[in-house]
């Protein structure tokens, strides 16, 4: 009976359970620390003053709660000497829910809050271990965690410095934090995996770029070596031609010089003879010498025609510079053509349009290289190969090698040019060039360039500056490139793909030119 009376005296009037961390209010009534804090927190939320749950005496909002150490010792002694009997209901000190026998210990917890302690035995702090951790201010065991300040606190800290804060049991706070950490960890692991994939892809692309750069370096070096060899051969040929012309022209010069040298010697002899006679003092010697008329014969003839002046005519004696320059131009043009074929591939000189594939609003001229849109139906027979829309393919297909062709459009035209597999659809939206996985194209609409493949369209920054376009195809390398042929060649875009079928040149023309037949596309190759 005495034990029952004592138990009643040691019960908190709020939770109806033996005091846990008992505190005494200024009015003298005792309560569990958590119970009075929960009560006052609720009163503050409804904007009421703090009051005693028993006598209703009101207190200031920040009234200090003092721990009743004497009552605490009495409770501990009572619990030690009078363990709870079966059938007596014990409530969770946190939520007032019934406590199962398996969850009863130094701190009474319901199944839910007890799980926070037992869920992770290797990580969660037990009540005993938390008691071993002392508050540096009050020298009491750390039992709670203040989420607002991010610190572990003891009961006195809870009552004073952290009163009104969001406070949880250490184990519950730790489990909640671990849950958040696991969520963050999953995201970080996923992020790391994505980063690893990105790094792998970048390194793969890095290696591809290094390989591509090495191949291009080797190719360019080979091109320059070939150019140098051809230039040296051309130089040797031109120097040989100059030397040949020089030798041919010098032969008449040598003959004339010899003739003039002979005449000069004859004149020198006559001069010497006349001078000797003129200086002689002997009249007989003078009179017996040659008559002046004899010398005048040579002299008069020479004066009349001293030598053939036609040899001084530049048209006769100059080199044939025109032939030399023509040879130089022809040689350089040959080098340029050979270089262009090595860079862009062979020119598709036999590129013609396939009328059997032309949509019935596409007009093809007789040369089969020029076409445009027309409102007039061309009434061609419907076949499985004919496009429904304003499109047309080339007759030629490419299944290997490097090739290029050039086209020219009207200034205001809208068009698509590119390549397509023979198996491209001929009807429906999937038949448009670029709007399927069987075709690639460069387009021009509203004075803007765009590239399209598999319905993915990308606009280019470069605005059109001319109407001539070069298309280059490297089938094995899987490269399709477009160049604008203005004053200087400008690269517009390059598709990279693995081609699995032969390729036709493919074209689409818009309706801009329906009243002006000058709006057209013409194949220049």
CSV table of C-alpha atoms in Angstrom, one decimal, residues 29-492:
chain,number,residue,atom,x,y,z
A,29,UNK,CA,4.5,21.6,-8.7
A,30,UNK,CA,6.6,19.0,-10.4
A,31,UNK,CA,6.5,17.7,-13.9
A,32,UNK,CA,8.6,15.7,-16.4
A,33,UNK,CA,10.9,18.0,-18.3
A,34,UNK,CA,9.5,16.9,-21.7
A,35,UNK,CA,5.9,17.1,-20.5
A,36,UNK,CA,6.1,20.7,-19.3
A,37,UNK,CA,8.0,21.8,-22.3
A,38,UNK,CA,5.4,20.2,-24.6
A,39,UNK,CA,2.6,21.9,-22.7
A,40,UNK,CA,4.2,25.3,-22.8
A,41,UNK,CA,5.2,24.9,-26.5
A,42,UNK,CA,1.6,24.2,-27.3
A,43,UNK,CA,0.5,27.2,-25.2
A,44,UNK,CA,2.9,29.4,-27.0
A,45,UNK,CA,1.6,28.2,-30.4
A,46,UNK,CA,-1.9,29.3,-29.4
A,47,UNK,CA,-0.5,32.5,-28.0
A,48,UNK,CA,-1.2,31.8,-24.4
A,49,UNK,CA,1.0,32.5,-21.4
A,50,UNK,CA,2.9,29.7,-19.8
A,51,UNK,CA,1.0,28.2,-16.9
A,52,UNK,CA,1.1,25.4,-14.4
A,53,UNK,CA,-1.1,22.4,-15.7
A,54,UNK,CA,-2.3,21.9,-12.1
A,55,UNK,CA,-2.9,25.3,-10.4
A,56,UNK,CA,-2.9,27.4,-13.6
A,57,UNK,CA,-0.5,29.9,-12.2
A,58,UNK,CA,0.9,32.0,-15.1
A,59,UNK,CA,4.6,32.5,-15.6
A,60,UNK,CA,6.8,34.6,-17.9
A,61,UNK,CA,7.5,33.1,-21.2
A,62,UNK,CA,11.2,32.5,-20.4
A,63,UNK,CA,10.7,31.2,-16.9
A,64,UNK,CA,13.7,29.1,-15.9
A,65,UNK,CA,13.0,25.4,-15.1
A,66,UNK,CA,15.1,24.0,-12.4
A,67,UNK,CA,15.8,20.3,-12.2
A,68,UNK,CA,14.7,18.8,-8.9
A,69,UNK,CA,17.7,16.7,-8.1
A,70,UNK,CA,16.2,15.4,-4.8
A,71,UNK,CA,13.0,14.2,-6.5
A,72,UNK,CA,15.1,12.7,-9.3
A,73,UNK,CA,17.1,10.7,-6.8
A,74,UNK,CA,13.9,9.5,-5.1
A,75,UNK,CA,12.5,8.4,-8.5
A,76,UNK,CA,15.7,6.5,-9.3
A,77,UNK,CA,15.7,4.8,-5.9
A,78,UNK,CA,12.0,3.9,-6.2
A,79,UNK,CA,12.4,2.4,-9.7
A,80,UNK,CA,15.4,0.4,-8.6
A,81,UNK,CA,13.7,-1.0,-5.5
A,82,UNK,CA,10.3,-1.4,-7.2
A,83,UNK,CA,10.6,-2.6,-10.8
A,84,UNK,CA,7.3,-2.4,-12.8
A,85,UNK,CA,4.9,-5.3,-12.5
A,86,UNK,CA,3.2,-7.0,-15.5
A,87,UNK,CA,-0.1,-5.4,-16.2
A,88,UNK,CA,1.0,-1.9,-15.2
A,89,UNK,CA,0.8,0.4,-18.2
A,90,UNK,CA,4.0,2.4,-19.0
A,91,UNK,CA,3.7,5.3,-21.5
A,92,UNK,CA,6.4,6.6,-23.9
A,93,UNK,CA,8.0,9.6,-22.4
A,94,UNK,CA,7.9,11.3,-25.9
A,95,UNK,CA,4.4,10.6,-27.2
A,96,UNK,CA,2.5,9.0,-24.2
A,97,UNK,CA,1.9,5.8,-26.2
A,98,UNK,CA,1.9,2.5,-24.4
A,99,UNK,CA,5.3,0.9,-24.0
A,100,UNK,CA,5.8,-2.8,-24.7
A,101,UNK,CA,7.7,-4.8,-22.2
A,102,UNK,CA,10.5,-5.3,-24.7
A,103,UNK,CA,11.0,-1.6,-25.0
A,104,UNK,CA,11.2,-0.8,-21.2
A,105,UNK,CA,14.5,0.2,-19.9
A,106,UNK,CA,16.2,3.3,-18.4
A,107,UNK,CA,14.0,5.4,-20.8
A,108,UNK,CA,10.4,4.3,-21.6
A,109,UNK,CA,9.8,4.3,-25.3
A,110,UNK,CA,7.0,3.1,-27.5
A,111,UNK,CA,7.7,0.7,-30.4
A,112,UNK,CA,8.1,3.6,-32.9
A,113,UNK,CA,10.6,5.6,-30.8
A,114,UNK,CA,12.3,2.5,-29.6
A,115,UNK,CA,13.0,1.6,-33.2
A,116,UNK,CA,15.2,4.7,-33.5
A,117,UNK,CA,17.5,3.2,-30.9
A,118,UNK,CA,17.6,-0.4,-32.2
A,119,UNK,CA,17.4,0.3,-36.0
A,120,UNK,CA,21.2,0.7,-36.3
A,121,UNK,CA,22.9,-0.8,-33.4
A,122,UNK,CA,26.4,0.0,-34.7
A,123,UNK,CA,25.6,3.7,-35.2
A,124,UNK,CA,22.8,4.8,-32.9
A,125,UNK,CA,23.7,6.0,-29.4
A,126,UNK,CA,22.1,4.0,-26.6
A,127,UNK,CA,20.7,5.8,-23.5
A,128,UNK,CA,23.6,4.6,-21.5
A,129,UNK,CA,26.2,5.8,-24.0
A,130,UNK,CA,24.6,9.2,-24.2
A,131,UNK,CA,24.7,9.4,-20.4
A,132,UNK,CA,28.4,8.8,-20.6
A,133,UNK,CA,28.8,11.9,-22.8
A,134,UNK,CA,28.7,14.9,-20.5
A,135,UNK,CA,27.6,18.5,-21.2
A,136,UNK,CA,30.6,20.8,-20.8
A,137,UNK,CA,28.4,23.4,-19.1
A,138,UNK,CA,26.2,21.5,-16.7
A,139,UNK,CA,28.2,18.2,-16.5
A,140,UNK,CA,25.1,16.2,-17.2
A,141,UNK,CA,24.5,13.5,-19.7
A,142,UNK,CA,23.7,14.5,-23.3
A,143,UNK,CA,20.2,13.2,-24.1
A,144,UNK,CA,18.8,15.5,-26.7
A,145,UNK,CA,19.7,17.1,-30.0
A,146,UNK,CA,18.7,20.7,-30.9
A,147,UNK,CA,18.1,20.8,-34.6
A,148,UNK,CA,17.9,24.6,-34.6
A,149,UNK,CA,21.4,25.1,-33.2
A,150,UNK,CA,22.8,21.8,-34.4
A,151,UNK,CA,24.2,20.7,-31.0
A,152,UNK,CA,23.7,17.9,-28.5
A,153,UNK,CA,22.3,19.1,-25.2
A,154,UNK,CA,21.5,17.9,-21.7
A,155,UNK,CA,18.3,18.3,-19.8
A,156,UNK,CA,19.4,21.6,-18.3
A,157,UNK,CA,20.3,23.0,-21.7
A,158,UNK,CA,16.9,21.9,-22.9
A,159,UNK,CA,15.2,23.8,-20.0
A,160,UNK,CA,17.3,27.0,-20.3
A,161,UNK,CA,19.3,27.9,-23.4
A,162,UNK,CA,17.4,25.7,-25.8
A,163,UNK,CA,13.9,26.2,-24.4
A,164,UNK,CA,11.3,26.3,-27.2
A,165,UNK,CA,13.7,24.9,-29.8
A,166,UNK,CA,13.0,21.9,-32.0
A,167,UNK,CA,14.6,19.2,-29.8
A,168,UNK,CA,14.6,15.4,-30.4
A,169,UNK,CA,16.1,12.4,-28.7
A,170,UNK,CA,19.7,11.8,-29.8
A,171,UNK,CA,18.9,8.4,-31.4
A,172,UNK,CA,15.9,9.8,-33.3
A,173,UNK,CA,17.8,12.8,-34.5
A,174,UNK,CA,20.7,10.6,-35.6
A,175,UNK,CA,18.4,8.1,-37.5
A,176,UNK,CA,16.7,11.1,-39.2
A,177,UNK,CA,20.0,12.5,-40.2
A,178,UNK,CA,21.3,9.2,-41.4
A,179,UNK,CA,18.2,8.8,-43.5
A,180,UNK,CA,18.9,12.2,-45.1
A,181,UNK,CA,22.6,11.3,-45.5
A,182,UNK,CA,21.6,8.1,-47.2
A,183,UNK,CA,19.4,10.1,-49.6
A,184,UNK,CA,22.3,12.5,-50.2
A,185,UNK,CA,24.7,9.6,-50.6
A,186,UNK,CA,22.5,8.0,-53.2
A,187,UNK,CA,22.5,11.2,-55.2
A,188,UNK,CA,26.2,11.7,-54.7
A,189,UNK,CA,26.9,8.1,-55.9
A,190,UNK,CA,24.6,8.7,-58.9
A,191,UNK,CA,26.4,12.0,-59.6
A,192,UNK,CA,29.8,10.3,-59.3
A,193,UNK,CA,28.6,7.5,-61.6
A,194,UNK,CA,27.4,10.2,-64.1
A,195,UNK,CA,30.7,12.0,-63.7
A,196,UNK,CA,32.7,8.8,-64.3
A,197,UNK,CA,30.6,8.1,-67.5
A,198,UNK,CA,31.2,11.7,-68.6
A,199,UNK,CA,34.9,11.5,-67.9
A,200,UNK,CA,35.1,8.2,-69.8
A,201,UNK,CA,33.2,9.7,-72.7
A,202,UNK,CA,35.4,12.8,-72.7
A,203,UNK,CA,38.6,10.6,-72.6
A,204,UNK,CA,37.2,8.5,-75.4
A,205,UNK,CA,36.5,11.7,-77.4
A,206,UNK,CA,39.9,13.0,-76.3
A,207,UNK,CA,41.6,9.9,-77.8
A,208,UNK,CA,39.5,10.2,-80.9
A,209,UNK,CA,40.5,13.8,-81.3
A,210,UNK,CA,44.2,13.0,-80.8
A,211,UNK,CA,43.9,10.2,-83.4
A,212,UNK,CA,42.0,12.4,-85.7
A,213,UNK,CA,44.6,15.2,-85.3
A,214,UNK,CA,47.4,12.8,-85.9
A,215,UNK,CA,45.7,11.5,-89.0
A,216,UNK,CA,45.1,15.0,-90.3
A,217,UNK,CA,48.7,16.0,-89.5
A,218,UNK,CA,49.9,13.1,-91.5
A,219,UNK,CA,47.5,13.8,-94.3
A,220,UNK,CA,48.4,17.5,-94.5
A,221,UNK,CA,52.1,16.7,-94.3
A,222,UNK,CA,51.6,14.2,-97.1
A,223,UNK,CA,49.7,16.8,-99.2
A,224,UNK,CA,52.4,19.4,-98.7
A,225,UNK,CA,55.1,16.9,-99.6
A,226,UNK,CA,53.1,16.0,-102.7
A,227,UNK,CA,52.6,19.7,-103.5
A,228,UNK,CA,56.4,20.3,-103.1
A,229,UNK,CA,57.2,17.4,-105.4
A,230,UNK,CA,54.8,18.6,-108.0
A,231,UNK,CA,56.1,22.2,-107.7
A,232,UNK,CA,59.7,21.1,-108.0
A,233,UNK,CA,58.8,19.0,-111.1
A,234,UNK,CA,56.9,21.9,-112.6
A,235,UNK,CA,59.8,24.2,-111.8
A,236,UNK,CA,62.3,21.8,-113.5
A,237,UNK,CA,60.1,21.6,-116.5
A,238,UNK,CA,59.7,25.4,-116.8
A,239,UNK,CA,63.4,26.0,-116.3
A,240,UNK,CA,64.1,23.4,-119.0
A,241,UNK,CA,61.7,25.2,-121.4
A,242,UNK,CA,63.4,28.5,-120.7
A,243,UNK,CA,66.8,27.0,-121.3
A,244,UNK,CA,65.6,25.4,-124.5
A,245,UNK,CA,64.2,28.7,-125.8
A,246,UNK,CA,67.4,30.4,-124.8
A,247,UNK,CA,69.6,27.9,-126.7
A,248,UNK,CA,67.5,28.2,-129.8
A,249,UNK,CA,67.6,32.0,-129.8
A,250,UNK,CA,71.4,32.2,-129.1
A,251,UNK,CA,72.4,30.2,-132.3
A,252,UNK,CA,71.7,33.2,-134.7
A,253,UNK,CA,73.4,35.5,-132.3
A,254,UNK,CA,76.6,33.5,-132.4
A,255,UNK,CA,76.6,33.5,-136.2
A,256,UNK,CA,76.1,37.2,-136.4
A,257,UNK,CA,78.7,37.9,-133.8
A,258,UNK,CA,81.2,35.9,-135.8
A,259,UNK,CA,80.3,37.7,-139.0
A,260,UNK,CA,80.7,41.1,-137.4
A,261,UNK,CA,84.0,40.1,-135.8
A,262,UNK,CA,85.3,39.2,-139.4
A,263,UNK,CA,84.1,42.5,-140.8
A,264,UNK,CA,85.7,44.3,-137.9
A,265,UNK,CA,89.0,42.6,-138.6
A,266,UNK,CA,88.9,43.6,-142.3
A,267,UNK,CA,88.1,47.2,-141.4
A,268,UNK,CA,91.0,47.2,-138.9
A,269,UNK,CA,93.4,46.0,-141.6
A,270,UNK,CA,92.2,48.7,-144.0
A,271,UNK,CA,92.5,51.4,-141.4
A,272,UNK,CA,96.0,50.3,-140.5
A,273,UNK,CA,97.0,50.3,-144.2
A,274,UNK,CA,95.5,53.8,-144.8
A,275,UNK,CA,97.1,55.2,-141.7
A,276,UNK,CA,100.5,53.8,-142.8
A,277,UNK,CA,100.2,55.4,-146.3
A,278,UNK,CA,99.0,58.6,-144.9
A,279,UNK,CA,102.0,58.9,-142.6
A,280,UNK,CA,104.5,57.9,-145.2
A,281,UNK,CA,107.0,60.7,-146.4
A,282,UNK,CA,107.9,58.9,-149.6
A,283,UNK,CA,105.6,60.0,-152.5
A,284,UNK,CA,106.4,56.9,-154.5
A,285,UNK,CA,105.2,54.6,-151.7
A,286,UNK,CA,102.0,56.6,-151.4
A,287,UNK,CA,101.3,56.6,-155.1
A,288,UNK,CA,102.0,52.9,-155.5
A,289,UNK,CA,99.7,52.0,-152.7
A,290,UNK,CA,96.0,50.9,-153.0
A,291,UNK,CA,93.6,53.4,-154.4
A,292,UNK,CA,91.1,55.0,-152.0
A,293,UNK,CA,88.3,53.7,-154.2
A,294,UNK,CA,89.4,50.2,-153.2
A,295,UNK,CA,88.7,51.0,-149.5
A,296,UNK,CA,85.5,53.0,-150.3
A,297,UNK,CA,84.0,49.9,-151.8
A,298,UNK,CA,84.1,48.1,-148.4
A,299,UNK,CA,83.3,51.2,-146.5
A,300,UNK,CA,80.2,52.3,-148.6
A,301,UNK,CA,78.8,48.8,-148.5
A,302,UNK,CA,79.1,48.5,-144.8
A,303,UNK,CA,77.6,51.9,-144.1
A,304,UNK,CA,74.6,51.0,-146.3
A,305,UNK,CA,74.0,47.7,-144.5
A,306,UNK,CA,76.4,47.2,-141.5
A,307,UNK,CA,74.4,44.1,-140.3
A,308,UNK,CA,70.9,42.6,-140.3
A,309,UNK,CA,68.9,44.8,-137.8
A,310,UNK,CA,66.0,42.3,-137.8
A,311,UNK,CA,67.9,40.4,-135.1
A,312,UNK,CA,67.3,43.4,-132.8
A,313,UNK,CA,63.5,43.0,-133.1
A,314,UNK,CA,62.1,41.9,-129.6
A,315,UNK,CA,59.5,39.7,-131.3
A,316,UNK,CA,62.4,37.7,-132.8
A,317,UNK,CA,64.9,37.7,-130.0
A,318,UNK,CA,62.6,37.7,-126.8
A,319,UNK,CA,61.6,34.5,-125.0
A,320,UNK,CA,58.2,33.1,-125.6
A,321,UNK,CA,56.9,34.3,-122.2
A,322,UNK,CA,53.3,33.5,-123.1
A,323,UNK,CA,54.1,29.9,-123.6
A,324,UNK,CA,56.1,29.8,-120.3
A,325,UNK,CA,53.2,31.4,-118.4
A,326,UNK,CA,50.6,29.1,-120.0
A,327,UNK,CA,52.7,26.1,-119.0
A,328,UNK,CA,53.0,27.5,-115.5
A,329,UNK,CA,49.2,28.1,-115.3
A,330,UNK,CA,48.4,24.7,-116.7
A,331,UNK,CA,50.8,23.0,-114.3
A,332,UNK,CA,49.5,24.9,-111.2
A,333,UNK,CA,45.9,24.2,-112.2
A,334,UNK,CA,46.7,20.5,-112.5
A,335,UNK,CA,48.3,20.6,-109.0
A,336,UNK,CA,45.2,22.4,-107.7
A,337,UNK,CA,42.8,19.9,-109.2
A,338,UNK,CA,44.8,17.0,-107.8
A,339,UNK,CA,44.9,18.7,-104.4
A,340,UNK,CA,41.2,19.3,-104.4
A,341,UNK,CA,40.5,15.7,-105.2
A,342,UNK,CA,42.7,14.6,-102.4
A,343,UNK,CA,41.0,16.9,-100.0
A,344,UNK,CA,37.4,16.6,-101.1
A,345,UNK,CA,37.5,13.4,-103.2
A,346,UNK,CA,36.5,13.0,-106.8
A,347,UNK,CA,34.1,15.4,-108.3
A,348,UNK,CA,30.8,13.8,-109.2
A,349,UNK,CA,30.8,15.1,-112.7
A,350,UNK,CA,28.0,12.8,-113.8
A,351,UNK,CA,25.5,14.0,-111.2
A,352,UNK,CA,22.0,13.9,-112.7
A,353,UNK,CA,18.5,14.1,-111.3
A,354,UNK,CA,16.3,11.1,-111.2
A,355,UNK,CA,12.9,12.1,-112.6
A,356,UNK,CA,11.4,8.8,-111.5
A,357,UNK,CA,11.8,10.0,-107.8
A,358,UNK,CA,10.6,13.6,-108.4
A,359,UNK,CA,7.5,14.8,-106.7
A,360,UNK,CA,4.8,15.9,-109.2
A,361,UNK,CA,5.2,19.5,-108.3
A,362,UNK,CA,8.9,19.5,-109.1
A,363,UNK,CA,9.9,20.6,-112.6
A,364,UNK,CA,13.1,19.1,-114.0
A,365,UNK,CA,14.7,20.8,-117.0
A,366,UNK,CA,16.1,18.8,-119.9
A,367,UNK,CA,19.7,18.9,-118.7
A,368,UNK,CA,18.5,17.0,-115.6
A,369,UNK,CA,20.6,19.3,-113.4
A,370,UNK,CA,18.1,22.0,-112.7
A,371,UNK,CA,14.8,21.9,-111.0
A,372,UNK,CA,12.2,24.1,-109.2
A,373,UNK,CA,8.8,24.1,-107.6
A,374,UNK,CA,5.6,24.5,-109.7
A,375,UNK,CA,2.0,24.8,-108.7
A,376,UNK,CA,1.1,22.8,-111.8
A,377,UNK,CA,0.9,19.1,-111.3
A,378,UNK,CA,3.4,17.4,-113.7
A,379,UNK,CA,1.1,14.3,-114.0
A,380,UNK,CA,3.9,11.8,-113.8
A,381,UNK,CA,2.8,8.2,-113.1
A,382,UNK,CA,2.6,7.2,-109.5
A,383,UNK,CA,5.2,4.7,-108.6
A,384,UNK,CA,6.7,3.3,-105.4
A,385,UNK,CA,9.8,5.5,-106.0
A,386,UNK,CA,8.1,8.8,-106.4
A,387,UNK,CA,8.1,11.3,-103.6
A,388,UNK,CA,4.8,12.8,-102.4
A,389,UNK,CA,6.5,16.1,-101.5
A,390,UNK,CA,8.7,18.5,-103.5
A,391,UNK,CA,11.8,16.3,-103.4
A,392,UNK,CA,14.1,14.5,-105.8
A,393,UNK,CA,17.1,12.2,-105.7
A,394,UNK,CA,20.2,11.8,-107.9
A,395,UNK,CA,20.5,8.9,-110.3
A,396,UNK,CA,24.0,8.3,-109.0
A,397,UNK,CA,24.6,6.5,-105.7
A,398,UNK,CA,27.7,6.4,-103.5
A,399,UNK,CA,28.7,3.3,-101.6
A,400,UNK,CA,32.4,4.0,-101.1
A,401,UNK,CA,35.2,6.6,-101.5
A,402,UNK,CA,35.4,10.3,-101.3
A,403,UNK,CA,33.2,12.5,-103.5
A,404,UNK,CA,32.0,16.1,-103.8
A,405,UNK,CA,29.5,18.0,-105.8
A,406,UNK,CA,28.4,21.6,-106.0
A,407,UNK,CA,25.0,23.3,-106.3
A,408,UNK,CA,23.7,26.8,-106.8
A,409,UNK,CA,20.4,28.2,-105.7
A,410,UNK,CA,18.5,31.4,-106.3
A,411,UNK,CA,19.1,34.2,-103.7
A,412,UNK,CA,15.6,34.0,-102.3
A,413,UNK,CA,15.1,30.3,-102.4
A,414,UNK,CA,14.3,27.9,-99.6
A,415,UNK,CA,15.7,24.4,-99.9
A,416,UNK,CA,17.3,21.3,-98.3
A,417,UNK,CA,20.3,19.6,-99.8
A,418,UNK,CA,22.0,16.5,-98.5
A,419,UNK,CA,22.0,12.7,-98.9
A,420,UNK,CA,19.5,9.9,-98.4
A,421,UNK,CA,19.4,6.1,-98.4
A,422,UNK,CA,17.4,4.4,-101.2
A,423,UNK,CA,15.1,3.0,-98.6
A,424,UNK,CA,13.8,6.4,-97.4
A,425,UNK,CA,10.1,6.7,-97.2
A,426,UNK,CA,8.4,8.3,-100.2
A,427,UNK,CA,5.2,9.5,-98.5
A,428,UNK,CA,4.1,11.1,-95.2
A,429,UNK,CA,6.0,13.3,-92.8
A,430,UNK,CA,8.8,10.6,-92.5
A,431,UNK,CA,9.6,11.1,-96.1
A,432,UNK,CA,10.9,14.7,-95.7
A,433,UNK,CA,14.7,14.9,-96.0
A,434,UNK,CA,16.3,15.1,-92.6
A,435,UNK,CA,13.1,14.0,-90.7
A,436,UNK,CA,14.1,10.4,-90.4
A,437,UNK,CA,17.2,8.3,-89.7
A,438,UNK,CA,17.8,7.7,-93.3
A,439,UNK,CA,18.8,11.2,-94.5
A,440,UNK,CA,20.9,14.1,-93.6
A,441,UNK,CA,20.6,17.7,-94.9
A,442,UNK,CA,21.6,21.3,-94.8
A,443,UNK,CA,18.6,23.7,-95.2
A,444,UNK,CA,18.0,27.3,-95.9
A,445,UNK,CA,14.8,29.1,-94.9
A,446,UNK,CA,14.3,32.8,-94.2
A,447,UNK,CA,17.9,33.5,-94.9
A,448,UNK,CA,19.1,31.1,-92.1
A,449,UNK,CA,21.0,27.8,-92.3
A,450,UNK,CA,20.0,24.7,-90.4
A,451,UNK,CA,21.0,21.1,-90.4
A,452,UNK,CA,18.6,18.2,-89.7
A,453,UNK,CA,18.9,14.5,-89.1
A,454,UNK,CA,16.4,12.1,-87.5
A,455,UNK,CA,14.0,15.0,-86.9
A,456,UNK,CA,16.6,16.9,-84.9
A,457,UNK,CA,17.1,20.3,-86.3
A,458,UNK,CA,19.9,22.7,-85.4
A,459,UNK,CA,20.3,26.3,-86.6
A,460,UNK,CA,23.7,27.5,-87.6
A,461,UNK,CA,25.2,30.9,-86.5
A,462,UNK,CA,26.6,31.7,-89.9
A,463,UNK,CA,24.2,33.6,-92.2
A,464,UNK,CA,24.2,32.9,-95.9
A,465,UNK,CA,26.6,35.0,-97.9
A,466,UNK,CA,26.3,33.4,-101.3
A,467,UNK,CA,24.3,30.9,-103.3
A,468,UNK,CA,26.9,28.2,-104.0
A,469,UNK,CA,27.3,25.2,-101.8
A,470,UNK,CA,29.8,22.3,-101.9
A,471,UNK,CA,28.8,19.0,-100.4
A,472,UNK,CA,31.6,16.5,-99.6
A,473,UNK,CA,31.1,12.8,-98.7
A,474,UNK,CA,33.7,10.5,-97.2
A,475,UNK,CA,31.7,7.3,-97.1
A,476,UNK,CA,34.2,5.1,-95.1
A,477,UNK,CA,34.9,7.8,-92.6
A,478,UNK,CA,31.2,8.5,-92.2
A,479,UNK,CA,31.6,12.3,-92.8
A,480,UNK,CA,29.2,14.5,-94.7
A,481,UNK,CA,30.3,18.2,-94.9
A,482,UNK,CA,28.9,21.4,-96.3
A,483,UNK,CA,30.9,24.4,-97.5
A,484,UNK,CA,29.8,27.8,-98.7
A,485,UNK,CA,31.8,28.9,-101.8
A,486,UNK,CA,31.9,32.7,-101.3
A,487,UNK,CA,35.1,34.7,-101.8
A,488,UNK,CA,36.7,32.2,-99.5
A,489,UNK,CA,35.6,28.6,-98.8
A,490,UNK,CA,33.7,28.6,-95.4
A,491,UNK,CA,32.9,25.3,-93.6
A,492,UNK,CA,29.3,25.2,-92.4
